[in-house]
Coordinates of C-alpha atoms and ligand atoms in Angstrom, one line a residue:
X1 CA 76.5 73.9 -10.5
X2 CA 76.2 75.3 -7.1
X3 CA 78.9 73.8 -4.4
X4 CA 77.6 71.6 -1.6
X5 CA 78.4 73.5 1.1
X6 CA 78.6 71.2 4.3
X7 CA 81.4 72.8 6.2
X8 CA 80.3 76.5 6.7
X9 CA 83.5 78.6 7.9
X10 CA 82.2 82.1 7.0
X11 CA 80.8 83.1 10.2
X12 CA 82.1 86.8 10.1
X13 CA 80.0 87.1 6.7
X14 CA 76.6 85.7 8.3
X15 CA 76.3 83.5 11.4
X16 CA 73.7 80.4 11.0
X17 CA 70.6 81.6 12.6
X18 CA 70.1 80.2 16.2
X19 CA 66.9 78.0 16.2
X20 CA 65.5 80.0 18.8
X21 CA 65.7 83.2 16.9
X22 CA 64.1 81.0 13.6
X23 CA 61.4 80.1 15.9
X24 CA 60.7 83.3 17.2
X25 CA 60.7 85.0 13.6
X26 CA 58.4 81.8 12.1
X27 CA 55.9 82.4 14.8
X28 CA 56.1 86.3 14.3
X29 CA 55.6 86.4 10.7
X30 CA 52.3 87.1 9.4
X31 CA 51.2 88.1 13.0
X32 CA 48.7 91.0 11.9
X33 CA 49.4 94.3 13.8
X34 CA 51.6 97.5 13.1
X35 CA 53.4 98.4 16.5
X36 CA 52.2 102.0 16.4
X37 CA 48.6 101.1 16.4
X38 CA 46.9 101.3 19.8
X39 CA 44.9 98.3 19.6
X40 CA 45.5 95.0 21.2
X41 CA 47.1 94.0 18.1
X42 CA 49.3 97.0 17.7
X43 CA 50.3 96.3 21.7
X44 CA 51.3 92.9 21.1
X45 CA 53.7 93.7 18.1
X46 CA 55.1 96.7 20.4
X47 CA 56.0 94.3 23.1
X48 CA 58.1 92.3 21.0
X49 CA 60.0 95.3 20.2
X50 CA 60.5 96.4 23.6
X51 CA 61.2 93.1 24.7
X52 CA 64.2 92.9 22.0
X53 CA 65.2 96.6 23.2
X54 CA 66.1 95.4 26.6
X55 CA 67.8 92.3 25.4
X56 CA 69.9 94.2 22.8
X57 CA 70.7 97.3 25.3
X58 CA 71.8 94.5 28.2
X59 CA 74.5 93.0 25.6
X60 CA 75.5 96.9 25.0
X61 CA 75.6 97.5 29.0
X62 CA 72.9 100.7 28.3
X63 CA 69.5 101.6 29.3
X64 CA 66.9 100.3 26.5
X65 CA 65.9 103.9 25.6
X66 CA 69.3 104.2 24.3
X67 CA 68.8 101.7 21.4
X68 CA 67.3 102.7 18.2
X69 CA 66.5 99.5 15.5
X70 CA 67.8 100.0 12.0
X71 CA 67.8 97.7 9.0
X72 CA 71.3 96.5 9.6
X73 CA 74.7 97.9 11.0
X74 CA 75.3 99.7 7.1
X75 CA 72.1 101.9 8.2
X76 CA 73.1 102.3 11.8
X77 CA 76.6 103.6 10.8
X78 CA 75.6 105.9 8.1
X79 CA 73.3 107.4 10.3
X80 CA 76.3 107.8 13.1
X81 CA 78.2 109.5 10.8
X82 CA 76.5 112.4 10.5
X83 CA 77.6 116.3 10.4
X84 CA 74.8 117.1 12.8
X85 CA 74.0 115.4 15.9
X86 CA 71.1 116.3 18.5
X87 CA 72.5 117.6 22.0
X88 CA 69.9 117.7 24.6
X89 CA 67.2 120.7 23.0
X90 CA 70.2 121.7 20.8
X91 CA 72.6 120.3 18.3
X92 CA 76.3 119.2 18.0
X93 CA 78.2 120.4 14.7
X94 CA 80.9 118.5 13.2
X95 CA 83.1 119.6 10.4
X96 CA 85.4 116.8 9.9
X97 CA 84.9 113.0 10.4
X98 CA 88.2 110.6 10.6
X99 CA 87.8 107.2 9.8
X100 CA 90.2 104.3 9.9
X101 CA 91.7 102.7 6.9
X102 CA 90.5 99.4 7.5
X103 CA 86.5 100.2 8.2
X104 CA 83.7 98.6 6.5
X105 CA 82.6 100.3 3.6
X106 CA 79.6 101.7 5.3
X107 CA 82.1 103.6 7.4
X108 CA 84.9 104.5 5.1
X109 CA 82.3 106.2 2.7
X110 CA 81.8 108.7 5.4
X111 CA 78.1 108.7 5.6
X112 CA 76.5 112.1 5.4
X113 CA 79.7 114.2 5.4
X114 CA 80.9 116.0 2.2
X115 CA 83.4 113.9 0.2
X116 CA 86.1 116.7 1.3
X117 CA 85.1 116.4 5.0
X118 CA 86.2 112.7 5.4
X119 CA 89.7 112.0 6.4
X120 CA 91.2 108.5 6.4
X121 CA 93.2 107.2 9.6
X122 CA 96.3 105.1 8.5
X123 CA 96.4 101.5 10.1
X124 CA 99.7 100.0 11.0
X125 CA 100.5 96.4 9.1
X126 CA 98.6 94.6 11.6
X127 CA 95.5 97.0 10.7
X128 CA 95.6 98.9 14.0
X129 CA 94.5 102.7 13.7
X130 CA 97.8 104.8 14.2
X131 CA 96.9 106.2 17.9
X132 CA 99.8 108.7 17.4
X133 CA 98.7 110.2 14.0
X134 CA 95.0 110.3 15.1
X135 CA 96.2 112.6 18.5
X136 CA 98.2 114.7 16.0
X137 CA 95.5 115.1 13.7
X138 CA 93.1 116.0 16.5
X139 CA 95.4 118.6 17.8
X140 CA 96.0 120.2 14.2
X141 CA 92.1 120.4 13.9
X142 CA 91.6 122.1 17.3
X143 CA 92.7 125.5 15.9
X144 CA 90.3 125.0 12.9
X145 CA 87.4 123.5 15.4
X146 CA 87.9 126.7 17.4
X147 CA 87.7 128.8 14.0
X148 CA 84.4 127.2 13.5
X149 CA 82.4 128.3 16.5
X150 CA 82.3 125.1 18.5
X151 CA 82.2 122.8 15.5
X152 CA 83.6 119.6 16.4
X153 CA 85.2 116.2 14.6
X154 CA 83.6 112.9 14.3
X155 CA 85.9 109.8 14.7
X156 CA 84.8 106.1 13.5
X157 CA 87.0 103.3 14.5
X158 CA 85.9 100.2 14.4
X159 CA 86.0 97.4 17.5
X160 CA 87.3 94.4 15.6
X161 CA 88.1 94.1 11.6
X162 CA 85.6 91.4 9.8
X163 CA 88.5 90.7 7.5
X164 CA 91.6 89.6 9.8
X165 CA 89.8 89.7 13.3
X166 CA 92.3 92.7 14.6
X167 CA 91.1 94.4 17.8
X168 CA 91.7 97.7 17.9
X169 CA 92.9 99.5 21.1
X170 CA 89.6 101.2 21.9
X171 CA 90.5 102.4 25.3
X172 CA 93.3 104.3 24.2
X173 CA 91.5 105.5 21.1
X174 CA 88.8 106.9 23.1
X175 CA 91.1 108.4 25.7
X176 CA 92.4 110.4 22.8
X177 CA 89.3 111.2 21.4
X178 CA 87.5 112.4 24.2
X179 CA 90.7 114.5 25.4
X180 CA 90.0 116.1 22.4
X181 CA 86.5 116.8 22.9
X182 CA 85.8 115.0 19.8
X183 CA 83.1 112.3 19.4
X184 CA 83.8 108.3 18.8
X185 CA 81.7 106.1 16.7
X186 CA 82.5 102.4 16.9
X187 CA 81.5 99.6 14.5
X188 CA 80.9 96.8 16.9
X189 CA 79.6 94.2 14.6
X190 CA 82.2 91.7 14.9
X191 CA 82.8 92.3 18.5
X192 CA 79.1 91.7 19.7
X193 CA 79.1 88.6 21.4
X194 CA 82.7 87.7 21.0
X195 CA 84.6 90.4 23.1
X196 CA 83.0 92.6 25.8
X197 CA 81.2 95.6 24.3
X198 CA 82.6 98.4 26.6
X199 CA 81.2 101.4 25.7
X200 CA 82.1 103.2 28.8
X201 CA 85.7 102.0 28.7
X202 CA 86.0 102.6 25.0
X203 CA 84.5 106.0 25.8
X204 CA 82.4 105.3 22.3
X205 CA 79.4 107.5 22.2
X206 CA 77.6 105.4 19.9
X207 CA 78.1 101.7 18.4
X208 CA 76.6 99.7 15.6
X209 CA 75.2 96.1 15.8
X210 CA 74.2 93.6 13.1
X211 CA 71.5 90.6 13.9
X212 CA 72.7 88.5 11.7
X213 CA 76.2 88.5 13.1
X214 CA 75.1 86.9 16.2
X215 CA 72.5 84.2 15.1
X216 CA 69.9 86.7 14.2
X217 CA 68.0 87.2 10.9
X218 CA 69.3 89.1 8.3
X219 CA 68.1 92.9 8.0
X220 CA 67.7 94.2 11.6
X221 CA 70.2 96.0 13.4
X222 CA 70.8 98.8 15.5
X223 CA 72.5 102.1 16.7
X224 CA 73.3 102.6 20.4
X225 CA 74.3 105.6 22.2
X226 CA 76.2 105.8 25.5
X227 CA 74.2 109.4 26.7
X228 CA 70.5 109.4 25.7
X229 CA 71.0 113.2 25.3
X230 CA 73.9 113.1 22.3
X231 CA 72.6 111.3 19.1
X232 CA 73.0 111.5 15.3
X233 CA 70.0 113.2 13.4
X234 CA 68.0 110.5 11.9
X235 CA 68.9 109.2 8.6
X236 CA 65.0 108.5 7.8
X237 CA 62.8 111.2 8.7
X238 CA 59.1 111.5 8.4
X239 CA 57.7 109.3 11.3
X240 CA 58.0 109.1 14.9
X241 CA 58.7 105.3 14.9
X242 CA 61.9 104.8 17.3
X243 CA 61.1 107.7 19.0
X244 CA 61.7 109.9 16.4
X245 CA 65.1 108.3 15.9
X246 CA 64.1 106.3 12.6
X247 CA 61.3 106.4 10.6
X248 CA 59.3 103.6 9.2
X249 CA 57.4 100.7 10.5
X250 CA 59.7 98.3 12.5
X251 CA 60.2 94.6 11.1
X252 CA 58.9 93.1 14.0
X253 CA 59.9 89.5 13.3
X254 CA 63.3 90.3 12.7
X255 CA 63.6 92.7 15.5
X256 CA 62.1 90.1 17.8
X257 CA 64.8 87.4 16.4
X258 CA 67.8 90.1 17.0
X259 CA 66.7 90.3 20.6
X260 CA 66.8 86.7 21.5
X261 CA 70.3 86.5 19.3
X262 CA 71.8 89.4 21.4
X263 CA 70.5 87.4 25.0
X264 CA 72.0 84.3 23.8
X265 CA 75.2 85.5 22.3
X266 CA 75.9 87.2 25.9
X267 CA 75.6 83.9 27.5
X268 CA 78.4 82.3 25.1
X269 CA 81.0 85.0 25.4
X270 CA 83.4 82.2 27.3
X271 CA 82.9 79.9 24.7
X272 CA 85.2 81.4 22.4
X273 CA 88.5 80.4 24.1
X274 CA 87.9 76.9 22.6
X275 CA 87.4 78.2 19.1
X276 CA 90.8 80.3 19.7
X277 CA 92.6 77.0 20.5
X278 CA 90.8 75.4 17.5
X279 CA 92.1 78.3 15.2
X280 CA 95.9 78.4 16.5
X281 CA 95.6 74.8 15.8
X282 CA 94.1 75.4 12.3
X283 CA 96.6 77.8 12.0
X284 CA 99.6 75.6 12.9
X285 CA 98.1 72.9 10.3
X286 CA 98.5 75.5 7.6
X287 CA 102.2 76.3 8.7
X288 CA 102.8 72.7 8.5
X289 CA 101.5 72.4 4.8
X290 CA 103.4 75.5 3.9
X291 CA 106.1 77.2 6.0
X292 CA 105.5 80.4 4.0
X293 CA 102.0 80.6 5.2
X294 CA 101.6 84.5 5.6
X295 CA 99.0 85.2 8.6
X296 CA 97.5 88.5 8.6
X297 CA 97.4 90.6 11.9
X298 CA 99.1 87.5 13.5
X299 CA 101.1 89.5 15.6
X300 CA 98.2 91.1 17.6
X301 CA 94.9 90.4 19.3
X302 CA 92.4 89.1 17.0
X303 CA 88.8 87.7 17.3
X304 CA 89.1 84.2 18.2
X305 CA 87.2 82.7 15.7
X306 CA 89.3 84.4 12.4
X307 CA 92.2 83.4 10.4
X308 CA 93.1 85.7 7.4
X309 CA 96.0 83.9 5.6
X310 CA 98.0 83.6 2.2
X311 CA 100.0 81.4 0.6
X312 CA 102.1 82.9 -2.4
X313 CA 101.1 81.7 -5.6
X314 CA 97.7 80.0 -4.2
X315 CA 95.2 82.6 -5.9
X316 CA 92.4 83.1 -3.3
X317 CA 89.5 83.3 -5.9
X318 CA 90.4 79.9 -7.6
X319 CA 90.9 78.3 -4.2
X320 CA 87.6 79.4 -3.0
X321 CA 86.1 77.8 -5.9
X322 CA 87.8 74.7 -5.4
X323 CA 87.1 74.6 -1.7
X324 CA 83.4 75.0 -2.7
X325 CA 83.4 72.3 -4.7
X326 CA 84.5 70.2 -1.8
X327 CA 81.6 71.5 0.1
X328 CA 83.7 74.2 2.4
X329 CA 82.3 77.7 2.6
X330 CA 85.0 80.5 3.4
X331 CA 85.7 83.7 2.1
X332 CA 88.2 86.0 0.2
X333 CA 88.3 89.3 1.6
X334 CA 85.2 90.3 2.9
X335 CA 82.0 88.7 1.6
X336 CA 80.3 92.3 1.6
X337 CA 82.5 93.3 -1.2
X338 CA 82.6 89.5 -3.1
X339 CA 82.0 89.6 -6.4
X340 CA 84.7 92.5 -7.0
X341 CA 87.9 91.3 -8.3
X342 CA 89.3 94.3 -6.8
X343 CA 91.8 93.3 -3.4
X344 CA 91.0 94.0 -0.1
X345 CA 91.2 97.6 1.1
X346 CA 91.6 96.3 4.6
X347 CA 95.1 94.2 3.4
X348 CA 95.7 97.2 1.2
X349 CA 95.6 99.8 4.0
X350 CA 97.9 97.3 5.9
X351 CA 100.6 97.6 3.2
X352 CA 100.2 94.3 1.9
X353 CA 101.8 93.5 -2.0
X354 CA 98.8 93.2 -4.1
X355 CA 100.2 89.8 -5.6
X356 CA 99.9 88.6 -1.7
X357 CA 96.4 90.2 -0.9
X358 CA 95.2 88.4 -3.8
X359 CA 96.0 85.0 -2.2
X360 CA 94.5 86.0 1.1
X361 CA 91.5 83.6 2.4
X362 CA 89.4 84.4 5.4
X363 CA 88.4 81.6 7.4
X364 CA 85.8 82.2 10.5
X365 CA 84.5 79.4 12.7
X366 CA 81.2 79.3 14.0
X367 CA 81.3 78.9 17.8
X368 CA 80.2 75.3 17.6
X369 CA 83.0 74.7 14.8
X370 CA 84.7 71.1 15.4
X371 CA 88.3 70.0 15.2
X372 CA 86.9 67.3 12.3
X373 CA 86.1 69.7 10.0
X374 CA 89.1 71.5 10.8
X375 CA 90.9 68.4 9.6
X376 CA 88.9 68.1 6.5
X377 CA 89.4 71.6 5.7
X378 CA 93.7 70.8 6.0
X379 CA 93.4 67.7 4.2
X380 CA 91.5 69.8 1.0
X381 CA 93.7 72.8 1.6
X382 CA 96.9 70.6 1.0
X383 CA 95.2 68.9 -2.2
X384 CA 94.2 71.8 -4.0
X385 CA 97.2 73.9 -2.8
X386 CA 99.7 71.4 -3.7
X387 CA 97.9 71.2 -7.6
X388 CA 98.0 75.3 -7.8
X389 CA 101.3 75.9 -6.4
X390 CA 103.0 72.6 -7.6
X391 CA 105.8 71.3 -5.2
X392 CA 108.1 74.5 -4.9
X393 CA 109.7 76.6 -2.4
X394 CA 108.0 77.0 1.3
X395 CA 106.8 73.0 0.9
X396 CA 106.9 72.3 5.0
X397 CA 106.6 68.2 5.4
Ligands
PLP1 N1 80.5 96.3 10.0 C1 80.8 95.1 9.6 C2 82.3 95.4 10.7 C3 80.6 93.9 8.7 O1 81.5 93.1 9.0 C4 79.3 94.2 8.5 C5 78.9 93.0 7.8 O2 79.7 92.4 7.2 C6 78.7 95.7 8.2 C7 79.3 96.4 9.6 C8 77.4 95.6 7.9 O3 76.3 95.0 8.3 P1 75.1 94.5 7.8 O4 75.1 93.9 6.8 O5 73.8 94.7 8.9 O6 74.7 96.1 7.0

């Protein structure tokens, strides 16, 4: 029997769709008109896409023409990780891509680079990219770059991690990448609407966004570039849509829903301070139950809504099912990889022992999460973790 879910603490896997986005998607579903057609119906569909483009551009702080809509952030990431970018009328070529070890699967796979051109950047115990290592590798590779007649290096580091919420020091990373003449792509999926998307400050050449993480519909996303004259070669070719940047008829309803979600999330950015207090109270509650509760990335700046924790001996997969039976939705590792029994590659990269990683749960709050819901979670957690663990070591009170 499926669990009765009435407390939703899995915002990082998929945010609840905003009523305004639901309304717009409903209104546009079934409306006739291909946005590439010149007649009135086509122009009406086009108008919805261009409005959404302006809304997403505003969130990213760039002109509208810098936004290319995609089917989601996975596609945007794979598009960005291309060995060829268009540069003005010519092209820039990349012989190596360096990706953070805690990146989303769509980045770690290296996009369109050959396997031997993909290099993983180590992260520290909190999941932050080792900036000194990055600087060293870029310096070491610079001779090779010169020998390859101007071929360059692409670097991909996410803004905030989906599992732990750890916020990468992008200003520093951007500085190192720019100084080396390399290009920086940032997966900004989890940061959007929660921390400012500072493409200029990060010196990010492109960012990936996803609609369903900010209260828009599933199946829409965007690749945003900082400089209109420097962008990856299209992944999907064969049509002139999206100014030849992405072939295929656009999903008008989903893109419009993405646009309104982008506009609304930009207005709520300060609201997360309240959620941070709720999250901090939640973590105190966890530690009150078990003093040996481990909070991952607890020592660094994190997204306000994210808590990834483990209690030794309380297996995450079992806890997840027990919580679901109580009507509580959260996740173990990332939802994108759920179904797999393997431990989180993010925690593994952080050097977390497999035994503890198998106990890691992620709770991610929505902007309207309530203190009463946290209380219900903590009561359920106390009950089920005591059952699973017994009254062993680590009992706090
Ligand atoms: N990047 C991060 C950090 C994510 O958390 C996710 C989804 O979980 C993605 C990329 C993929 O986004 P989409 O579902 O739009 O393909």
